[in-house]
mmCIF file of C-alpha atoms in Angstrom:
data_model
loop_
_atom_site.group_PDB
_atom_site.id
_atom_site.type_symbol
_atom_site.label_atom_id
_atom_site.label_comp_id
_atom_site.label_asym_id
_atom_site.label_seq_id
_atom_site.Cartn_x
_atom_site.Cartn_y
_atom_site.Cartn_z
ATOM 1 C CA UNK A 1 0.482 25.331 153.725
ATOM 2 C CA UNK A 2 0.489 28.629 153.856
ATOM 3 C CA UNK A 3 3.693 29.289 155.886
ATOM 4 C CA UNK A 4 5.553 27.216 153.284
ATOM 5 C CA UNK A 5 4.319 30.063 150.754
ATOM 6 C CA UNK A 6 5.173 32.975 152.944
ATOM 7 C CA UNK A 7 8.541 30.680 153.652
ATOM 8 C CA UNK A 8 9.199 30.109 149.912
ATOM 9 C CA UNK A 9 8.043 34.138 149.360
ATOM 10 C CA UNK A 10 10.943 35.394 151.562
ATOM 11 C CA UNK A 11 13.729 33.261 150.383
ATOM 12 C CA UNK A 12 12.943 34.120 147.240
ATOM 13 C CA UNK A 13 12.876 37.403 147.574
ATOM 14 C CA UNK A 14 16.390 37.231 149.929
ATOM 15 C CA UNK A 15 18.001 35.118 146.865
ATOM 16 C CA UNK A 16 16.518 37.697 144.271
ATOM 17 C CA UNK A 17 17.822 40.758 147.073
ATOM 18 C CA UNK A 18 21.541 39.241 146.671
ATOM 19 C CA UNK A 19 21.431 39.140 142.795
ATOM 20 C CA UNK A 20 20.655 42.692 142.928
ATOM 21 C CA UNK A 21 23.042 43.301 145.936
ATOM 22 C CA UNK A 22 26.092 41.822 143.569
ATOM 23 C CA UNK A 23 24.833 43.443 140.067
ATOM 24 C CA UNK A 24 24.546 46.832 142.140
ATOM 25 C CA UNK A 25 28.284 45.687 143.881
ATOM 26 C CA UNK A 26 29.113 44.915 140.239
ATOM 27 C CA UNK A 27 27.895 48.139 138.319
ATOM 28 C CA UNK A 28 29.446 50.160 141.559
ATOM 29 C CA UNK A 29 33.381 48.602 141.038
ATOM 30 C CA UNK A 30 32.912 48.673 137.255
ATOM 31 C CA UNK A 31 32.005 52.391 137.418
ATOM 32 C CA UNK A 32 34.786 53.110 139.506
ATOM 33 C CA UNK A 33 37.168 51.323 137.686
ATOM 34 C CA UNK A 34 36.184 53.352 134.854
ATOM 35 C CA UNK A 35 36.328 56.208 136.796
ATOM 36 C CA UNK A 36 39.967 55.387 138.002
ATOM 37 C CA UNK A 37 41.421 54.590 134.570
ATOM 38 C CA UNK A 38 40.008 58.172 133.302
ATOM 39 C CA UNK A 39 41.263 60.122 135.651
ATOM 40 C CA UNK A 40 44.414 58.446 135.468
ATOM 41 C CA UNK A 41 44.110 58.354 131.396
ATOM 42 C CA UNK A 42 43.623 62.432 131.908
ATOM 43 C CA UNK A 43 46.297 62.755 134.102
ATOM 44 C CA UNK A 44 48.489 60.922 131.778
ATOM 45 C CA UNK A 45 47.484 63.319 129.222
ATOM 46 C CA UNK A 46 48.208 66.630 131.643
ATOM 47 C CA UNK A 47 51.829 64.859 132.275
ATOM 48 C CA UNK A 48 52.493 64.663 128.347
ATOM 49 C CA UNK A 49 51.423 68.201 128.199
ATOM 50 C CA UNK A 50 52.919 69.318 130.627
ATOM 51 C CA UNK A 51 55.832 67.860 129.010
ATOM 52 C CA UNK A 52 55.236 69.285 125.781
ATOM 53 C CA UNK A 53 55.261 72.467 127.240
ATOM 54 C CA UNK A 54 58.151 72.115 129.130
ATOM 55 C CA UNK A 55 60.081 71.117 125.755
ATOM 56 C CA UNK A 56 58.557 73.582 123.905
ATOM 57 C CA UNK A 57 59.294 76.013 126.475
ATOM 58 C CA UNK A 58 62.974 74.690 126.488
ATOM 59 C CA UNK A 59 63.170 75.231 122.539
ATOM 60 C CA UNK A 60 61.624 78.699 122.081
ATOM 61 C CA UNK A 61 64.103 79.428 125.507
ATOM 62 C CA UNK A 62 67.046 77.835 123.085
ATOM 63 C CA UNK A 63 65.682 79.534 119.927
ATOM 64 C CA UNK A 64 65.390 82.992 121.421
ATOM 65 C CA UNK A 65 69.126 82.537 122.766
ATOM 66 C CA UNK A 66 70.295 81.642 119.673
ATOM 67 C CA UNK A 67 68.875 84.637 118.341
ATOM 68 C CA UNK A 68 70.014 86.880 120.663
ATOM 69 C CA UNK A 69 73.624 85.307 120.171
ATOM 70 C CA UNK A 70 73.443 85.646 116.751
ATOM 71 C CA UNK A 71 71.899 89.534 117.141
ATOM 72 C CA UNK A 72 74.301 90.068 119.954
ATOM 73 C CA UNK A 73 77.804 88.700 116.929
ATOM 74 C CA UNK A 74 76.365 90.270 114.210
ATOM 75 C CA UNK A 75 75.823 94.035 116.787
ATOM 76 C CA UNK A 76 79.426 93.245 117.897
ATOM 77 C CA UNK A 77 80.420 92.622 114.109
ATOM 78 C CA UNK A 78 78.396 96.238 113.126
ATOM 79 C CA UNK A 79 80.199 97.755 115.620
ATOM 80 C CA UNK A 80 83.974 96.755 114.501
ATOM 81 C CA UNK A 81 82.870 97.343 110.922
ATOM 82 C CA UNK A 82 81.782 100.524 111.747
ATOM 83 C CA UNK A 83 84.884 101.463 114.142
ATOM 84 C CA UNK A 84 87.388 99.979 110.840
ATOM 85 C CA UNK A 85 85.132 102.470 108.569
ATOM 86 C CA UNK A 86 85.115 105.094 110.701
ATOM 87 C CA UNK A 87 89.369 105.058 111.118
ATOM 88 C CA UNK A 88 89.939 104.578 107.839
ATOM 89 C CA UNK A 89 87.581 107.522 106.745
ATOM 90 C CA UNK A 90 89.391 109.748 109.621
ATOM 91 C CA UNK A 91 92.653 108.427 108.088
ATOM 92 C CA UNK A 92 91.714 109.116 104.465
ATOM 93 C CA UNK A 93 90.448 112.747 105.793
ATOM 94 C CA UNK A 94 93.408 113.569 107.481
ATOM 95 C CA UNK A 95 95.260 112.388 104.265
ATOM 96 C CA UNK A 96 93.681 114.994 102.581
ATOM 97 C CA UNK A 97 93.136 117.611 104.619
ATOM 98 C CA UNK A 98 96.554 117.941 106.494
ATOM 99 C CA UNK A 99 97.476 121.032 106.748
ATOM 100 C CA UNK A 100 101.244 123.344 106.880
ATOM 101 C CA UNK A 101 101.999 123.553 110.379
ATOM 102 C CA UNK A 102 103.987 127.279 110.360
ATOM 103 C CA UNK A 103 104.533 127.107 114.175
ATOM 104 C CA UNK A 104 106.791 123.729 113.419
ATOM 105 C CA UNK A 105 108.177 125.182 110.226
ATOM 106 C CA UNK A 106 109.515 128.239 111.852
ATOM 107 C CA UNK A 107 110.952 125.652 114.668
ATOM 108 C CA UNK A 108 112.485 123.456 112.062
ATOM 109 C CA UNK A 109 109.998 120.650 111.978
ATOM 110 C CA UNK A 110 108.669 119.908 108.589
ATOM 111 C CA UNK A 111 106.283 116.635 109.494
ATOM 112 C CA UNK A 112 103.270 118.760 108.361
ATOM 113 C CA UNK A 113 104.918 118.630 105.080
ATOM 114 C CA UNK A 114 105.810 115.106 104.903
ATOM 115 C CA UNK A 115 105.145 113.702 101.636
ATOM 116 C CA UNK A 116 105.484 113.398 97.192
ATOM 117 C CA UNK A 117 105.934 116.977 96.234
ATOM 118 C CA UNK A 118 106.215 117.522 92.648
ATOM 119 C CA UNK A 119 107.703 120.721 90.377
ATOM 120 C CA UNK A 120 104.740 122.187 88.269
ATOM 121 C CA UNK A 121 105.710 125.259 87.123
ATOM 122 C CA UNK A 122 108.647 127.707 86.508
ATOM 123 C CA UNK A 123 109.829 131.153 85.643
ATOM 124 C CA UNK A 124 112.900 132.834 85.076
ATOM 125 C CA UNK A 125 114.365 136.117 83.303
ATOM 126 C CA UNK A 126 116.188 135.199 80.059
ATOM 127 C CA UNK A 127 117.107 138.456 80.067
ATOM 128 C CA UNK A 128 115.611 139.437 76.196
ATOM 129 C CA UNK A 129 113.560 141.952 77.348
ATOM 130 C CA UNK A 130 110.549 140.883 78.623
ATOM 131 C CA UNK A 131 111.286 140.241 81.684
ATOM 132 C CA UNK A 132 110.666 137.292 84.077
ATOM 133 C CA UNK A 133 107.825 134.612 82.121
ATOM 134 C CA UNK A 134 106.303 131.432 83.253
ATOM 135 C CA UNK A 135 107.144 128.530 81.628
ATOM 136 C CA UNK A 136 105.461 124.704 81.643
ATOM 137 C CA UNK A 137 107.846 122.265 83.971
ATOM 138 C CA UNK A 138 110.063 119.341 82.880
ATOM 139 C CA UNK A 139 109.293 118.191 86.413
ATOM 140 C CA UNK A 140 112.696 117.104 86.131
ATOM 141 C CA UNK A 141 114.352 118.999 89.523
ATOM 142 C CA UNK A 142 112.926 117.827 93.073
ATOM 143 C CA UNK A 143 112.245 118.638 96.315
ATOM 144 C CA UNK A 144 113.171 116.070 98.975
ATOM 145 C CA UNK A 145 111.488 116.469 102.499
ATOM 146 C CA UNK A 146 112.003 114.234 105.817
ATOM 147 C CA UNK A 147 111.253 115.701 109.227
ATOM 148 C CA UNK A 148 113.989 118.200 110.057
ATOM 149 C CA UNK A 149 115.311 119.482 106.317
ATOM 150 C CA UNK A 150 113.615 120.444 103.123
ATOM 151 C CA UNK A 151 116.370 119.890 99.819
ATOM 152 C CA UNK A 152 116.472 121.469 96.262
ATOM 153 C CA UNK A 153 119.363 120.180 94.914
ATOM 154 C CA UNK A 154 121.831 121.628 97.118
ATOM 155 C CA UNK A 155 120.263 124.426 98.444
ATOM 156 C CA UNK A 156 118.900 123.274 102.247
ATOM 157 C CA UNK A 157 116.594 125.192 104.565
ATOM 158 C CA UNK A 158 117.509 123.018 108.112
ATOM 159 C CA UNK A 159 116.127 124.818 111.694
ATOM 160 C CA UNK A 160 116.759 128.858 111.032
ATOM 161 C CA UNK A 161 119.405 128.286 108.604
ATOM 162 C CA UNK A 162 119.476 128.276 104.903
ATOM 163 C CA UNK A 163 122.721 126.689 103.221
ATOM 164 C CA UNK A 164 123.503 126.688 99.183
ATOM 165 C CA UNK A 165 127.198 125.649 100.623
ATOM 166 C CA UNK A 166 127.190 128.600 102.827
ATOM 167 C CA UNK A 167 125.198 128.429 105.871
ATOM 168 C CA UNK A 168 122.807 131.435 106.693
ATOM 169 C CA UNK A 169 120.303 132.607 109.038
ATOM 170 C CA UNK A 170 117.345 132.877 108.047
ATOM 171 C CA UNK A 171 113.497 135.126 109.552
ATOM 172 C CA UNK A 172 110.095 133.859 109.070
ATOM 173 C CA UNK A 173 107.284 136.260 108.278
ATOM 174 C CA UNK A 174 103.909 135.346 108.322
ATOM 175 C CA UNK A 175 101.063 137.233 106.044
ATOM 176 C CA UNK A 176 98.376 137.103 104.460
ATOM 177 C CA UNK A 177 97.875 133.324 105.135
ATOM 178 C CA UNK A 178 101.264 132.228 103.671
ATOM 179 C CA UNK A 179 104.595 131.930 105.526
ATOM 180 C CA UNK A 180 107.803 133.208 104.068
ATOM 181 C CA UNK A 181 111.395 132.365 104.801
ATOM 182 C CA UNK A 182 113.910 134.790 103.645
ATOM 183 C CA UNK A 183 117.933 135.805 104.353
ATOM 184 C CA UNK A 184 118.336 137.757 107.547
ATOM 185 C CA UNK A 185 121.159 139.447 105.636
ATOM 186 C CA UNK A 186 119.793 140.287 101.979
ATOM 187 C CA UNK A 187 123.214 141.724 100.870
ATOM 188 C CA UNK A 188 124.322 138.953 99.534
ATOM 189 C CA UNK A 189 125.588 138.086 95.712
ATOM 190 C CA UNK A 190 122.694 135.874 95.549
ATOM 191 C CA UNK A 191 119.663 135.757 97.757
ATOM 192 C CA UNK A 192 116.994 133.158 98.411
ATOM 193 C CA UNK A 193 113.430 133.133 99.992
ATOM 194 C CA UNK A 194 110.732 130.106 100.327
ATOM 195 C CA UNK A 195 107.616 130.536 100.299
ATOM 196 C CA UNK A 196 104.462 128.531 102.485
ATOM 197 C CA UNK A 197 101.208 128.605 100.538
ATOM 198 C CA UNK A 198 98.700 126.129 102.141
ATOM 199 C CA UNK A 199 95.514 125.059 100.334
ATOM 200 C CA UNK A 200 92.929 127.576 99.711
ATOM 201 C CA UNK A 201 96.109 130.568 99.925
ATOM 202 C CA UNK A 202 96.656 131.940 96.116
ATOM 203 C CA UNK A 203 100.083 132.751 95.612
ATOM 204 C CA UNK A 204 100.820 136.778 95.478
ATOM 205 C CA UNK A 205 103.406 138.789 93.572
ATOM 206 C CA UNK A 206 104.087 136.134 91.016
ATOM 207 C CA UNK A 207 102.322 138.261 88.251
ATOM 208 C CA UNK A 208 99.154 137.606 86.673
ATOM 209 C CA UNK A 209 99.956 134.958 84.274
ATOM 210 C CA UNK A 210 99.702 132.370 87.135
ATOM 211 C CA UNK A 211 100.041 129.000 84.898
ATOM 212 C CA UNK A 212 96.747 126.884 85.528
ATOM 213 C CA UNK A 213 98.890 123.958 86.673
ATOM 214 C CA UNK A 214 99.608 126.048 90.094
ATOM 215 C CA UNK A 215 96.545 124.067 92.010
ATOM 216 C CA UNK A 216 95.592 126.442 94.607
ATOM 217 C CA UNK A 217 93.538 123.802 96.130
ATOM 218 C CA UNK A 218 97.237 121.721 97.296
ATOM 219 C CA UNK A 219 99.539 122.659 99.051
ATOM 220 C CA UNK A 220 102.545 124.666 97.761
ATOM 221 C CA UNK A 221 106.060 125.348 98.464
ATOM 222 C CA UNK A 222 107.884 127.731 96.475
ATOM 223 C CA UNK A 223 112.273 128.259 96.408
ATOM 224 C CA UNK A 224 113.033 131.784 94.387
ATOM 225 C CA UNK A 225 116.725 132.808 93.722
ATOM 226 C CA UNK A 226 117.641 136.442 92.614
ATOM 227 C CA UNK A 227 119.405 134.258 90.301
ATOM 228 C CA UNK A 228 117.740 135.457 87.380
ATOM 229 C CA UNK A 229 114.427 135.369 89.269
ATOM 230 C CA UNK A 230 114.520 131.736 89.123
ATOM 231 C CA UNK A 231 111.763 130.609 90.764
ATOM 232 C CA UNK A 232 110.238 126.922 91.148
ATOM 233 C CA UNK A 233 107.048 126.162 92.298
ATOM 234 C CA UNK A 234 106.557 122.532 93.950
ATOM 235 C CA UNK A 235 102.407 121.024 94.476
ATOM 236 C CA UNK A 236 102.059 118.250 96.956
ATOM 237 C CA UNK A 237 100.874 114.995 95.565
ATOM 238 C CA UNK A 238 99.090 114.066 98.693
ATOM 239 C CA UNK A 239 95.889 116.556 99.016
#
């Protein structure tokens, strides 16, 4: 009787031994399923932000190009603004600050005086006593320049020759900052001289009663004749 006990005791505890045996099997697989689909869930998650950052990386990668494209134009478009400013200041300044060239006048190149050149003043002897007086210009002769001849009327100063329908040499003297071309042969009925006066040069031996529209911040060109001590002074337009 008592070995069926004993008997009935051990398969009992054998059939109670392989419950636990699958619940522990059970909890075991469960836990590493669970274990399996975090991991996995987690490394899910590190491939999304991985990719994230990959894209993100690949936009602010973009965005900074852009930017330095755009910085890179607008430098480039800085630059040629600045270049067109900078010419077209160096061409206004040399506009205005071009200056008689007396080595090419004496040669007879006149592109240093290139340009609208217009009569401001004149004086002449009327021959009533007082001797030669300024008077306020009709602007109404003109002095015509290109690159190898200067023209008043007919009287033309061309290379070393001066021609009022007779050619004649002609001397250059330079003084006092002014440059003066006169007759190599001053016995003559009538004799001529032009006169040089660059900005910033006030014209001498004129008299004292210089007319205020002689600018002697231009340029000036002036064409006496002992005729009557005509004498025409012309003002460039250009400085």
């Amino acid at each position: 009787m008592a070995n069926k006990k004993c008997r009935k005791s051990m398969l009992d505890y054998l059939s109670l031994s392989k419950h636990m045996a699958i619940a522990v099997t059970t909890i075991v697989v469960t836990a590493n399923l669970a274990a399996c689909s975090n991991s996995q869930s987690k490394q899910q998650s590190s491939n999304k932000t991985r990719v994230t950052s990959s894209k993100n990386k690949s936009s602010h990668k973009s965005s900074v190009k852009q930017k330095s494209n755009q910085e890179s134009d607008n430098a480039a478009n800085s630059q040629t603004s600045s270049k067109n400013n900078v010419s077209e200041s160096a061409s206004k300044a040399e506009s205005t600050t071009k200056q008689m060239d007396f080595s090419q006048i004496q040669q007879g190149n006149y592109a240093s005086l290139l340009g609208n050149w217009q009569e401001v003043a004149i004086s002449g002897n009327h021959h009533d006593g007082t001797g030669s007086r300024w008077e306020e210009s009709q602007g109404t002769d003109t002095l015509e320049i290109t690159k190898d001849k200067l023209a008043n009327g007919s009287l033309t100063l061309q290379g070393n020759s001066l021609n009022d329908g007779t050619a004649r040499p002609v001397t250059f003297t330079q003084k006092d900052g002014y440059l003066n071309a006169n007759l190599a042969d001053q016995s003559v009925a009538v004799n001529y001289a032009i006169y040089f006066y660059p900005k910033g040069i006030a014209m001498s031996g004129f008299g004292d009663d210089v007319p205020a529209s002689i600018d002697n911040s231009k340029n000036r060109i002036v064409i006496w004749t002992s005729n009557n001590s005509y004498t025409e002074v012309f003002q460039s337009q250009d400085n």
